[in-house]
PDB file of C-alpha atoms in Angstrom:
ATOM      1  CA  LYS A 279      90.490 105.413  97.302  1.00 62.00           C
ATOM      2  CA  GLY A 280      87.756 102.858  97.415  1.00 73.00           C
ATOM      3  CA  ILE A 281      85.393 102.323  99.794  1.00 77.00           C
ATOM      4  CA  SER A 282      84.598 100.666 103.467  1.00 79.00           C
ATOM      5  CA  ALA A 283      81.915  98.123 104.098  1.00 85.00           C
ATOM      6  CA  LYS A 284      80.179 101.073 107.420  1.00 85.00           C
ATOM      7  CA  GLN A 285      79.949 103.072 103.903  1.00 87.00           C
ATOM      8  CA  VAL A 286      78.292 100.589 101.877  1.00 88.00           C
ATOM      9  CA  SER A 287      76.551  99.325 104.756  1.00 90.00           C
ATOM     10  CA  ARG A 288      75.013 103.257 105.282  1.00 92.00           C
ATOM     11  CA  THR A 289      74.055 104.028 102.054  1.00 91.00           C
ATOM     12  CA  LEU A 290      72.252 100.967 101.238  1.00 92.00           C
ATOM     13  CA  GLY A 291      70.591 100.595 103.688  1.00 93.00           C
ATOM     14  CA  VAL A 292      72.283  97.182 104.727  1.00 94.00           C
ATOM     15  CA  SER A 293      73.684  95.720 107.910  1.00 94.00           C
ATOM     16  CA  TYR A 294      77.841  95.661 108.061  1.00 88.00           C
ATOM     17  CA  LYS A 295      77.690  91.967 108.091  1.00 92.00           C
ATOM     18  CA  THR A 296      76.148  91.876 104.904  1.00 92.00           C
ATOM     19  CA  ALA A 297      78.015  94.908 103.680  1.00 89.00           C
ATOM     20  CA  TRP A 298      81.031  93.484 104.311  1.00 83.00           C
ATOM     21  CA  LYS A 299      80.909  89.753 102.449  1.00 88.00           C
ATOM     22  CA  MET A 300      79.058  91.367  99.556  1.00 86.00           C
ATOM     23  CA  VAL A 301      82.577  94.449  98.961  1.00 84.00           C
ATOM     24  CA  HIS A 302      84.389  90.509  99.442  1.00 83.00           C
ATOM     25  CA  LYS A 303      82.295  88.863  96.894  1.00 84.00           C
ATOM     26  CA  ILE A 304      83.143  92.028  94.259  1.00 81.00           C
ATOM     27  CA  ARG A 305      87.005  91.275  95.060  1.00 82.00           C
ATOM     28  CA  ASP A 306      86.808  88.044  94.600  1.00 80.00           C
ATOM     29  CA  SER A 307      84.862  87.681  90.615  1.00 77.00           C
ATOM     30  CA  ILE A 308      86.987  91.148  89.442  1.00 76.00           C
ATOM     31  CA  ARG A 309      90.828  89.194  90.677  1.00 77.00           C
ATOM     32  CA  MET A 310      93.092  89.569  87.352  1.00 70.00           C
ATOM     33  CA  TYR A 311      94.838  86.848  85.998  1.00 69.00           C
ATOM     34  CA  HIS A 312      97.210  88.606  83.891  1.00 70.00           C
ATOM     35  CA  LYS A 313     100.691  86.823  83.168  1.00 75.00           C
ATOM     36  CA  ASP A 314     103.140  87.215  80.404  1.00 88.00           C
ATOM     37  CA  PHE A 315     104.330  90.602  80.768  1.00 94.00           C
ATOM     38  CA  LYS A 316     106.757  92.808  78.554  1.00 94.00           C
ATOM     39  CA  GLY A 317     108.479  95.696  77.689  1.00 95.00           C
ATOM     40  CA  THR A 318     109.869  97.870  80.623  1.00 97.00           C
ATOM     41  CA  VAL A 319     108.667  95.909  83.268  1.00 97.00           C
ATOM     42  CA  GLU A 320     109.367  96.779  87.182  1.00 97.00           C
ATOM     43  CA  MET A 321     109.149  94.572  89.798  1.00 97.00           C
ATOM     44  CA  ASP A 322     109.239  95.625  93.948  1.00 96.00           C
ATOM     45  CA  GLU A 323     108.374  94.539  97.373  1.00 94.00           C
ATOM     46  CA  THR A 324     106.688  96.473 100.381  1.00 92.00           C
ATOM     47  CA  TYR A 325     104.826  95.427 103.649  1.00 90.00           C
ATOM     48  CA  VAL A 326     101.286  95.908 103.655  1.00 84.00           C
ATOM     49  CA  GLY A 327      99.055  95.232 107.371  1.00 73.00           C
ATOM     50  CA  GLY A 328      99.371  95.312 110.726  1.00 61.00           C
ATOM     51  CA  GLU A 329     101.781  97.933 112.788  1.00 59.00           C
ATOM     52  CA  ARG A 330     105.564  97.681 112.112  1.00 56.00           C
ATOM     53  CA  THR A 331     107.745  96.006 114.793  1.00 55.00           C
ATOM     54  CA  ARG A 332     109.504  99.248 115.943  1.00 57.00           C
ATOM     55  CA  GLY A 333     112.975  99.897 114.242  1.00 54.00           C
ATOM     56  CA  ARG A 334     111.616  96.798 111.014  1.00 51.00           C
ATOM     57  CA  PHE A 335     111.369  97.118 107.632  1.00 55.00           C
ATOM     58  CA  GLY A 336     111.469  93.799 105.856  1.00 57.00           C
ATOM     59  CA  LYS A 337     113.257  90.696 107.781  1.00 59.00           C
ATOM     60  CA  GLY A 338     111.248  90.725 111.468  1.00 62.00           C
ATOM     61  CA  THR A 339     108.148  92.229 110.141  1.00 70.00           C
ATOM     62  CA  THR A 340     105.161  90.818 111.731  1.00 76.00           C
ATOM     63  CA  LYS A 341     103.965  92.524 108.304  1.00 83.00           C
ATOM     64  CA  ALA A 342     103.053  90.687 104.448  1.00 87.00           C
ATOM     65  CA  CYS A 343     105.195  90.834 102.165  1.00 91.00           C
ATOM     66  CA  VAL A 344     103.410  92.156  98.417  1.00 94.00           C
ATOM     67  CA  VAL A 345     105.231  92.011  95.177  1.00 96.00           C
ATOM     68  CA  VAL A 346     104.165  93.473  92.639  1.00 96.00           C
ATOM     69  CA  ILE A 347     105.100  92.736  88.578  1.00 96.00           C
ATOM     70  CA  LEU A 348     103.826  95.736  86.263  1.00 95.00           C
ATOM     71  CA  GLU A 349     104.150  97.038  82.668  1.00 95.00           C
ATOM     72  CA  ARG A 350     104.899 100.208  82.413  1.00 93.00           C
ATOM     73  CA  MET A 351     101.941 102.127  80.810  1.00 87.00           C
ATOM     74  CA  GLY A 352     100.247  98.798  81.452  1.00 89.00           C
ATOM     75  CA  LYS A 353      98.807  95.857  84.029  1.00 92.00           C
ATOM     76  CA  ALA A 354      99.946  95.317  87.190  1.00 94.00           C
ATOM     77  CA  ARG A 355      99.818  92.300  89.080  1.00 94.00           C
ATOM     78  CA  THR A 356     100.480  91.685  93.188  1.00 94.00           C
ATOM     79  CA  TYR A 357     101.529  87.849  94.588  1.00 94.00           C
ATOM     80  CA  ILE A 358     102.056  87.686  98.450  1.00 93.00           C
ATOM     81  CA  LEU A 359     105.345  86.089  99.569  1.00 92.00           C
ATOM     82  CA  LYS A 360     104.905  83.997 103.015  1.00 87.00           C
ATOM     83  CA  ARG A 361     108.716  84.357 103.439  1.00 84.00           C
ATOM     84  CA  VAL A 362     110.782  87.234 100.755  1.00 87.00           C
ATOM     85  CA  ASN A 363     113.674  84.834  99.209  1.00 92.00           C
ATOM     86  CA  LYS A 364     115.842  84.629  96.291  1.00 95.00           C
ATOM     87  CA  ARG A 365     114.185  81.354  95.229  1.00 95.00           C
ATOM     88  CA  GLY A 366     110.126  83.420  95.376  1.00 94.00           C
ATOM     89  CA  LEU A 367     111.139  86.059  93.742  1.00 96.00           C
ATOM     90  CA  HIS A 368     113.013  84.499  90.812  1.00 97.00           C
ATOM     91  CA  THR A 369     109.898  81.739  90.682  1.00 95.00           C
ATOM     92  CA  ILE A 370     107.236  84.766  90.535  1.00 95.00           C
ATOM     93  CA  ALA A 371     109.242  87.123  87.378  1.00 96.00           C
ATOM     94  CA  ASN A 372     110.672  83.658  86.072  1.00 95.00           C
ATOM     95  CA  LYS A 373     106.645  82.808  85.676  1.00 94.00           C
ATOM     96  CA  TYR A 374     105.243  85.633  84.693  1.00 94.00           C
ATOM     97  CA  ILE A 375     107.881  87.891  82.689  1.00 96.00           C
ATOM     98  CA  ASN A 376     108.859  87.288  79.510  1.00 95.00           C
ATOM     99  CA  LYS A 377     111.859  86.561  78.764  1.00 96.00           C
ATOM    100  CA  SER A 378     112.144  89.359  75.816  1.00 96.00           C
ATOM    101  CA  SER A 379     111.264  92.346  78.225  1.00 96.00           C
ATOM    102  CA  SER A 380     113.455  94.979  79.960  1.00 97.00           C
ATOM    103  CA  PHE A 381     113.995  94.322  83.797  1.00 97.00           C
ATOM    104  CA  MET A 382     113.646  96.531  86.194  1.00 97.00           C
ATOM    105  CA  THR A 383     114.671  96.053  90.010  1.00 97.00           C
ATOM    106  CA  ASP A 384     116.151  98.545  93.099  1.00 95.00           C
ATOM    107  CA  ASP A 385     119.102  96.806  94.807  1.00 94.00           C
ATOM    108  CA  LEU A 386     117.802  94.460  96.553  1.00 94.00           C
ATOM    109  CA  ASN A 387     120.677  91.934  96.325  1.00 94.00           C
ATOM    110  CA  LEU A 388     118.218  88.739  95.782  1.00 95.00           C
ATOM    111  CA  TYR A 389     116.455  90.193  92.310  1.00 96.00           C
ATOM    112  CA  ARG A 390     120.370  88.945  91.351  1.00 95.00           C
ATOM    113  CA  GLY A 391     121.097  86.626  88.972  1.00 95.00           C
ATOM    114  CA  LEU A 392     117.412  87.586  87.153  1.00 96.00           C
ATOM    115  CA  LYS A 393     118.249  87.353  83.072  1.00 95.00           C
ATOM    116  CA  PHE A 394     116.521  88.879  80.551  1.00 96.00           C
ATOM    117  CA  ASP A 395     117.012  89.790  76.787  1.00 96.00           C
ATOM    118  CA  GLY A 396     116.535  92.843  77.352  1.00 95.00           C
ATOM    119  CA  GLY A 397     118.683  93.092  80.657  1.00 95.00           C
ATOM    120  CA  HIS A 398     118.033  93.824  83.979  1.00 96.00           C
ATOM    121  CA  GLN A 399     118.577  96.982  85.362  1.00 96.00           C
ATOM    122  CA  VAL A 400     118.750  98.668  89.319  1.00 95.00           C
ATOM    123  CA  VAL A 401     118.570 101.769  90.372  1.00 95.00           C
ATOM    124  CA  LYS A 402     120.830 101.996  93.831  1.00 94.00           C
ATOM    125  CA  HIS A 403     118.370 103.225  96.905  1.00 91.00           C
ATOM    126  CA  SER A 404     120.672 102.185  99.429  1.00 89.00           C
ATOM    127  CA  HIS A 405     123.360 105.082  97.995  1.00 90.00           C
ATOM    128  CA  LYS A 406     120.083 107.510  97.555  1.00 90.00           C
ATOM    129  CA  GLU A 407     119.553 106.396  93.367  1.00 90.00           C
ATOM    130  CA  TYR A 408     116.506 106.607  92.099  1.00 90.00           C
ATOM    131  CA  VAL A 409     116.610 107.278  88.846  1.00 93.00           C
ATOM    132  CA  ARG A 410     118.939 106.803  86.435  1.00 92.00           C
ATOM    133  CA  GLY A 411     117.500 107.868  82.664  1.00 92.00           C
ATOM    134  CA  ASP A 412     114.664 105.404  81.839  1.00 93.00           C
ATOM    135  CA  VAL A 413     115.866 103.124  84.834  1.00 94.00           C
ATOM    136  CA  HIS A 414     114.131 103.185  87.776  1.00 95.00           C
ATOM    137  CA  THR A 415     110.954 101.800  90.152  1.00 95.00           C
ATOM    138  CA  ASN A 416     108.698 104.562  90.797  1.00 95.00           C
ATOM    139  CA  THR A 417     105.338 103.300  88.967  1.00 95.00           C
ATOM    140  CA  ALA A 418     106.591 100.437  90.873  1.00 95.00           C
ATOM    141  CA  GLU A 419     105.972 102.849  94.064  1.00 94.00           C
ATOM    142  CA  SER A 420     103.157 104.703  92.519  1.00 92.00           C
ATOM    143  CA  TYR A 421     101.568 101.077  92.350  1.00 92.00           C
ATOM    144  CA  PHE A 422     102.169 100.814  96.358  1.00 93.00           C
ATOM    145  CA  SER A 423     101.576 104.672  97.617  1.00 90.00           C
ATOM    146  CA  LEU A 424      97.929 104.323  96.330  1.00 87.00           C
ATOM    147  CA  VAL A 425      97.555 100.364  97.763  1.00 86.00           C
ATOM    148  CA  LYS A 426      99.242 102.521 101.505  1.00 86.00           C
ATOM    149  CA  ARG A 427      96.978 104.852 100.959  1.00 83.00           C
ATOM    150  CA  SER A 428      93.659 103.378 100.734  1.00 81.00           C
ATOM    151  CA  VAL A 429      94.810 101.386 103.550  1.00 78.00           C
ATOM    152  CA  ARG A 430      95.151 104.041 105.643  1.00 77.00           C
ATOM    153  CA  GLY A 431      93.016 106.641 104.380  1.00 73.00           C
ATOM    154  CA  THR A 432      89.737 103.791 103.732  1.00 76.00           C
ATOM    155  CA  TYR A 433      90.156 100.309 105.356  1.00 72.00           C
ATOM    156  CA  HIS A 434      92.182 101.268 108.287  1.00 75.00           C
ATOM    157  CA  HIS A 435      93.325  97.554 109.205  1.00 75.00           C
ATOM    158  CA  ILE A 436      93.776  94.567 106.501  1.00 78.00           C
ATOM    159  CA  SER A 437      94.138  90.885 108.078  1.00 77.00           C
ATOM    160  CA  LYS A 438      96.071  88.281 106.036  1.00 84.00           C
ATOM    161  CA  LYS A 439      93.540  86.325 105.862  1.00 85.00           C
ATOM    162  CA  HIS A 440      92.043  88.865 102.847  1.00 84.00           C
ATOM    163  CA  LEU A 441      95.029  90.348 101.803  1.00 86.00           C
ATOM    164  CA  ARG A 442      94.597  88.564  98.533  1.00 88.00           C
ATOM    165  CA  LYS A 443      90.811  90.398  98.461  1.00 89.00           C
ATOM    166  CA  TYR A 444      91.713  93.347  98.924  1.00 86.00           C
ATOM    167  CA  LEU A 445      95.202  92.751  96.571  1.00 90.00           C
ATOM    168  CA  ASN A 446      92.559  92.122  93.762  1.00 89.00           C
ATOM    169  CA  GLU A 447      90.435  95.037  94.368  1.00 88.00           C
ATOM    170  CA  PHE A 448      93.314  97.425  94.101  1.00 88.00           C
ATOM    171  CA  GLU A 449      94.670  94.815  90.711  1.00 90.00           C
ATOM    172  CA  PHE A 450      91.683  96.375  89.238  1.00 87.00           C
ATOM    173  CA  ARG A 451      91.473 100.038  89.973  1.00 85.00           C
ATOM    174  CA  TRP A 452      95.110 100.073  88.685  1.00 89.00           C
ATOM    175  CA  ASN A 453      94.360  98.421  85.238  1.00 88.00           C
ATOM    176  CA  TRP A 454      91.278 100.243  84.327  1.00 84.00           C
ATOM    177  CA  ARG A 455      92.515 103.316  86.187  1.00 83.00           C
ATOM    178  CA  LYS A 456      91.950 105.401  82.577  1.00 83.00           C
ATOM    179  CA  ILE A 457      88.300 104.087  82.562  1.00 82.00           C
ATOM    180  CA  GLU A 458      85.927 105.933  82.668  1.00 83.00           C
ATOM    181  CA  ASP A 459      83.481 104.887  85.505  1.00 78.00           C
ATOM    182  CA  GLU A 460      80.024 104.000  83.852  1.00 81.00           C
ATOM    183  CA  ILE A 461      82.070 101.606  81.791  1.00 83.00           C
ATOM    184  CA  LEU A 462      84.361 100.689  84.817  1.00 76.00           C
ATOM    185  CA  VAL A 463      80.990  99.538  86.319  1.00 76.00           C
ATOM    186  CA  ARG A 464      79.871  97.032  83.349  1.00 80.00           C
ATOM    187  CA  ILE A 465      83.515  95.835  83.024  1.00 75.00           C
ATOM    188  CA  ALA A 466      83.276  94.866  86.288  1.00 71.00           C
ATOM    189  CA  VAL A 467      79.745  93.385  85.896  1.00 74.00           C
ATOM    190  CA  LYS A 468      81.349  91.304  83.532  1.00 73.00           C
ATOM    191  CA  PHE A 469      84.423  89.699  85.918  1.00 66.00           C
ATOM    192  CA  GLY A 470      81.116  88.885  88.383  1.00 60.00           C
ATOM    193  CA  LEU A 471      79.505  86.991  85.977  1.00 56.00           C
ATOM    194  CA  SER A 472      81.815  85.542  84.232  1.00 57.00           C
ATOM    195  CA  GLY A 473      83.726  84.298  87.561  1.00 52.00           C
TER     196      GLY A 473
END
């Protein structure tokens, strides 16, 4: 679930400010630029950061909207939207998802009109439908579950100003999740040296 700057400070014997700057530099250096998602691709959105305004999900919340695109059994990438609207979601989908893909979303009406050769399949969360055969957004929801557990359990608070850096870390951990730790450290160092 990650490591806090406080823990890095204690472990390395440096000030909290030094540890905080160091972990953010690492997060900057491991940014993923994966595009051209193909195969079965899921897209979903959630809200991250701050306290939820009582009774408000989505519209009216002060949290940041985070959108994830991911391939089943493959890579993920996240995007921050200032405003959740059809234009923003369609722009991201059309820019980063290969037209040959099979596209999966929930029934948020803002996804309507997106066209992919493999079709656009929808699960109707509003009707308590979460899986229909291989049609689901469970992989995207699993990704967001890991993000939110890290925020609650390790970081406690993520400001909108630094959200992109934390998302870099979450993407990196997800995209390399099946790699052994020793190799993963080498990959992270390589990213840092090339960045």
